[in-house]
PDB file of C-alpha atoms in Angstrom:
ATOM      1  CA  MET O  17     162.893 355.817 102.249  1.00 45.00           C
ATOM      2  CA  LYS O  18     163.444 352.476 103.598  1.00 58.00           C
ATOM      3  CA  GLU O  19     160.548 350.231 103.926  1.00 69.00           C
ATOM      4  CA  SER O  20     161.366 346.939 105.841  1.00 86.00           C
ATOM      5  CA  ILE O  21     157.997 345.111 106.288  1.00 89.00           C
ATOM      6  CA  SER O  22     158.410 341.561 107.347  1.00 90.00           C
ATOM      7  CA  VAL O  23     155.420 338.650 107.381  1.00 90.00           C
ATOM      8  CA  THR O  24     155.771 335.070 109.012  1.00 89.00           C
ATOM      9  CA  TYR O  25     153.308 332.053 108.843  1.00 85.00           C
ATOM     10  CA  ARG O  26     154.709 331.751 112.641  1.00 84.00           C
ATOM     11  CA  SER O  27     150.869 331.940 113.742  1.00 80.00           C
ATOM     12  CA  PHE O  28     149.097 329.223 115.996  1.00 80.00           C
ATOM     13  CA  ILE O  29     146.645 327.655 113.313  1.00 79.00           C
ATOM     14  CA  TYR O  30     150.095 325.924 112.065  1.00 80.00           C
ATOM     15  CA  LEU O  31     151.893 325.451 115.262  1.00 81.00           C
ATOM     16  CA  PHE O  32     148.470 324.019 116.976  1.00 84.00           C
ATOM     17  CA  TYR O  33     147.943 321.660 114.100  1.00 81.00           C
ATOM     18  CA  SER O  34     151.435 320.229 114.334  1.00 79.00           C
ATOM     19  CA  CYS O  35     151.404 318.973 117.439  1.00 82.00           C
ATOM     20  CA  LEU O  36     147.498 317.872 117.418  1.00 83.00           C
ATOM     21  CA  VAL O  37     149.347 315.727 114.475  1.00 80.00           C
ATOM     22  CA  ILE O  38     151.793 314.433 116.916  1.00 78.00           C
ATOM     23  CA  MET O  39     149.950 314.222 120.030  1.00 81.00           C
ATOM     24  CA  TYR O  40     147.379 311.370 117.262  1.00 79.00           C
ATOM     25  CA  ALA O  41     150.976 310.137 116.407  1.00 75.00           C
ATOM     26  CA  CYS O  42     151.021 308.824 120.177  1.00 75.00           C
ATOM     27  CA  VAL O  43     147.493 308.004 120.707  1.00 76.00           C
ATOM     28  CA  SER O  44     147.414 305.755 116.985  1.00 73.00           C
ATOM     29  CA  VAL O  45     150.808 303.563 118.322  1.00 72.00           C
ATOM     30  CA  PHE O  46     149.505 303.244 121.659  1.00 74.00           C
ATOM     31  CA  LEU O  47     146.366 302.097 120.185  1.00 70.00           C
ATOM     32  CA  THR O  48     147.625 299.285 117.938  1.00 68.00           C
ATOM     33  CA  ARG O  49     149.106 297.862 120.865  1.00 70.00           C
ATOM     34  CA  ILE O  50     145.655 297.128 122.300  1.00 70.00           C
ATOM     35  CA  MET O  51     143.722 297.200 119.444  1.00 66.00           C
ATOM     36  CA  PRO O  52     143.170 293.744 116.630  1.00 62.00           C
ATOM     37  CA  ASP O  53     145.459 293.290 113.795  1.00 64.00           C
ATOM     38  CA  LYS O  54     142.566 294.789 111.257  1.00 62.00           C
ATOM     39  CA  VAL O  55     142.722 298.033 113.039  1.00 66.00           C
ATOM     40  CA  ASP O  56     146.657 297.835 113.029  1.00 68.00           C
ATOM     41  CA  TYR O  57     146.457 299.086 109.186  1.00 72.00           C
ATOM     42  CA  ILE O  58     143.258 301.868 108.925  1.00 73.00           C
ATOM     43  CA  ILE O  59     145.578 303.277 111.300  1.00 72.00           C
ATOM     44  CA  GLY O  60     148.687 303.107 109.984  1.00 73.00           C
ATOM     45  CA  VAL O  61     147.399 304.755 106.882  1.00 76.00           C
ATOM     46  CA  ILE O  62     145.444 307.536 108.567  1.00 77.00           C
ATOM     47  CA  LEU O  63     148.709 308.102 110.993  1.00 77.00           C
ATOM     48  CA  ILE O  64     150.556 308.279 107.355  1.00 79.00           C
ATOM     49  CA  PHE O  65     148.255 311.204 106.200  1.00 81.00           C
ATOM     50  CA  PHE O  66     148.884 313.173 109.150  1.00 79.00           C
ATOM     51  CA  SER O  67     151.836 312.840 109.678  1.00 79.00           C
ATOM     52  CA  VAL O  68     152.970 313.874 105.729  1.00 83.00           C
ATOM     53  CA  SER O  69     150.316 316.991 106.614  1.00 82.00           C
ATOM     54  CA  GLY O  70     151.405 317.641 109.765  1.00 82.00           C
ATOM     55  CA  ILE O  71     155.377 318.311 108.834  1.00 85.00           C
ATOM     56  CA  TYR O  72     153.818 320.025 105.980  1.00 86.00           C
ATOM     57  CA  THR O  73     152.565 322.301 109.074  1.00 84.00           C
ATOM     58  CA  LEU O  74     155.760 322.624 110.576  1.00 84.00           C
ATOM     59  CA  LEU O  75     157.582 323.535 107.479  1.00 88.00           C
ATOM     60  CA  ILE O  76     154.950 326.676 106.605  1.00 87.00           C
ATOM     61  CA  PHE O  77     155.551 327.651 110.371  1.00 86.00           C
ATOM     62  CA  ILE O  78     159.299 327.520 110.693  1.00 89.00           C
ATOM     63  CA  ASN O  79     160.354 328.745 106.775  1.00 90.00           C
ATOM     64  CA  LYS O  80     157.688 330.357 105.202  1.00 91.00           C
ATOM     65  CA  LYS O  81     158.090 333.908 105.108  1.00 91.00           C
ATOM     66  CA  ILE O  82     158.013 337.231 103.265  1.00 91.00           C
ATOM     67  CA  ASP O  83     160.136 340.016 103.400  1.00 92.00           C
ATOM     68  CA  ILE O  84     160.246 343.476 102.080  1.00 89.00           C
ATOM     69  CA  ASN O  85     163.238 346.078 101.941  1.00 89.00           C
ATOM     70  CA  ASP O  86     163.193 349.035  99.696  1.00 82.00           C
ATOM     71  CA  ASN O  87     160.591 347.573  97.048  1.00 84.00           C
ATOM     72  CA  ILE O  88     162.369 344.246  96.854  1.00 89.00           C
ATOM     73  CA  PHE O  89     160.359 341.301  98.088  1.00 89.00           C
ATOM     74  CA  VAL O  90     162.039 338.447  99.185  1.00 92.00           C
ATOM     75  CA  TYR O  91     159.523 334.988  99.426  1.00 91.00           C
ATOM     76  CA  ASN O  92     160.674 331.919 101.181  1.00 93.00           C
ATOM     77  CA  ASN O  93     158.571 328.849 100.447  1.00 90.00           C
ATOM     78  CA  ILE O  94     158.729 326.394 102.807  1.00 89.00           C
ATOM     79  CA  ILE O  95     161.745 324.610 101.453  1.00 91.00           C
ATOM     80  CA  ASN O  96     163.302 327.601 102.157  1.00 89.00           C
ATOM     81  CA  LYS O  97     164.340 328.520  98.553  1.00 92.00           C
ATOM     82  CA  LYS O  98     163.699 332.707  97.491  1.00 93.00           C
ATOM     83  CA  TYR O  99     162.423 334.117  94.980  1.00 91.00           C
ATOM     84  CA  HIS O 100     162.688 338.048  94.468  1.00 91.00           C
ATOM     85  CA  PHE O 101     160.150 340.975  93.313  1.00 89.00           C
ATOM     86  CA  ASN O 102     160.582 343.935  92.221  1.00 90.00           C
ATOM     87  CA  LEU O 103     157.231 345.841  92.666  1.00 88.00           C
ATOM     88  CA  ASP O 104     157.530 346.851  89.029  1.00 89.00           C
ATOM     89  CA  GLU O 105     157.366 342.812  88.815  1.00 90.00           C
ATOM     90  CA  ILE O 106     153.740 342.639  90.531  1.00 90.00           C
ATOM     91  CA  LYS O 107     150.594 342.720  88.469  1.00 91.00           C
ATOM     92  CA  ASN O 108     147.763 342.727  90.693  1.00 90.00           C
ATOM     93  CA  VAL O 109     147.172 342.707  94.326  1.00 92.00           C
ATOM     94  CA  GLU O 110     143.546 341.482  96.244  1.00 91.00           C
ATOM     95  CA  LEU O 111     141.818 341.475  98.902  1.00 88.00           C
ATOM     96  CA  ALA O 112     140.172 337.857  98.931  1.00 86.00           C
ATOM     97  CA  ASP O 113     137.384 338.272 101.365  1.00 78.00           C
ATOM     98  CA  TYR O 114     135.657 334.510 101.776  1.00 70.00           C
ATOM     99  CA  GLY O 115     132.313 335.868 104.650  1.00 61.00           C
ATOM    100  CA  ARG O 116     134.383 336.689 107.931  1.00 63.00           C
ATOM    101  CA  TYR O 117     137.101 339.148 108.440  1.00 64.00           C
ATOM    102  CA  ILE O 118     139.202 336.306 109.707  1.00 67.00           C
ATOM    103  CA  ASN O 119     138.949 334.218 106.624  1.00 72.00           C
ATOM    104  CA  SER O 120     140.956 337.195 104.620  1.00 83.00           C
ATOM    105  CA  GLN O 121     144.034 337.201 102.588  1.00 89.00           C
ATOM    106  CA  ILE O 122     146.214 339.374 100.502  1.00 90.00           C
ATOM    107  CA  ILE O 123     146.498 337.917  96.958  1.00 91.00           C
ATOM    108  CA  ILE O 124     149.931 339.012  95.352  1.00 91.00           C
ATOM    109  CA  ASP O 125     150.056 337.633  91.667  1.00 92.00           C
ATOM    110  CA  THR O 126     153.076 338.847  89.509  1.00 90.00           C
ATOM    111  CA  GLU O 127     154.416 338.479  86.023  1.00 90.00           C
ATOM    112  CA  SER O 128     156.542 335.330  86.543  1.00 87.00           C
ATOM    113  CA  HIS O 129     153.427 333.589  87.650  1.00 88.00           C
ATOM    114  CA  LYS O 130     153.648 332.837  90.805  1.00 87.00           C
ATOM    115  CA  ARG O 131     151.351 333.522  93.773  1.00 90.00           C
ATOM    116  CA  LEU O 132     151.165 334.748  97.242  1.00 89.00           C
ATOM    117  CA  LYS O 133     149.052 334.740  99.703  1.00 89.00           C
ATOM    118  CA  ILE O 134     149.197 335.650 102.743  1.00 89.00           C
ATOM    119  CA  PRO O 135     146.168 334.789 105.667  1.00 87.00           C
ATOM    120  CA  TYR O 136     144.603 337.048 107.991  1.00 86.00           C
ATOM    121  CA  HIS O 137     145.952 335.182 111.248  1.00 84.00           C
ATOM    122  CA  CYS O 138     150.335 335.425 109.585  1.00 87.00           C
ATOM    123  CA  GLN O 139     152.125 338.140 111.714  1.00 88.00           C
ATOM    124  CA  GLY O 140     153.014 341.581 109.770  1.00 89.00           C
ATOM    125  CA  TYR O 141     149.006 341.231 107.452  1.00 88.00           C
ATOM    126  CA  GLU O 142     148.673 344.357 109.184  1.00 88.00           C
ATOM    127  CA  ASP O 143     151.400 345.963 107.814  1.00 90.00           C
ATOM    128  CA  ILE O 144     151.828 344.330 104.509  1.00 89.00           C
ATOM    129  CA  LYS O 145     148.060 345.707 103.203  1.00 89.00           C
ATOM    130  CA  ASN O 146     149.222 349.301 104.813  1.00 89.00           C
ATOM    131  CA  TYR O 147     152.675 348.967 102.170  1.00 89.00           C
ATOM    132  CA  PHE O 148     149.934 347.755  99.813  1.00 88.00           C
ATOM    133  CA  HIS O 149     147.142 350.414 100.608  1.00 89.00           C
ATOM    134  CA  ASP O 150     150.121 353.392 101.002  1.00 88.00           C
ATOM    135  CA  LYS O 151     151.549 351.959  97.273  1.00 86.00           C
ATOM    136  CA  GLY O 152     147.831 352.632  95.332  1.00 87.00           C
ATOM    137  CA  MET O 153     147.705 348.649  94.386  1.00 86.00           C
ATOM    138  CA  LEU O 154     145.476 347.279  97.226  1.00 80.00           C
TER     139      LEU O 154
END
């Protein structure tokens, strides 16, 4: 039986944060033009911090995904490096609920000590949840 499931991290949360960082960069560049010199350093440090975190979330939005084909898992991380797992290499699958259903996520532990977390807001979350439930692992 061929099963093909794709889970992507392309959700509104990652895109919204990246857009928010770009807007903050534009506003901070404008503010450094009209504020005194001492504020320039503070805004510059904050701008660097938010820019790095914005690039990180943009890379998650673009590259990170999990594909399942015939019990073979292909995991792409944020720098698009691929990891291949068989269903036999998975030690534990659990549904972690942090108080609300919106904050729930699926945590997959592998024998090679790789931990994959799939948040609720990812596309394909329900499909992979049903997949593990049908396999009796969840």
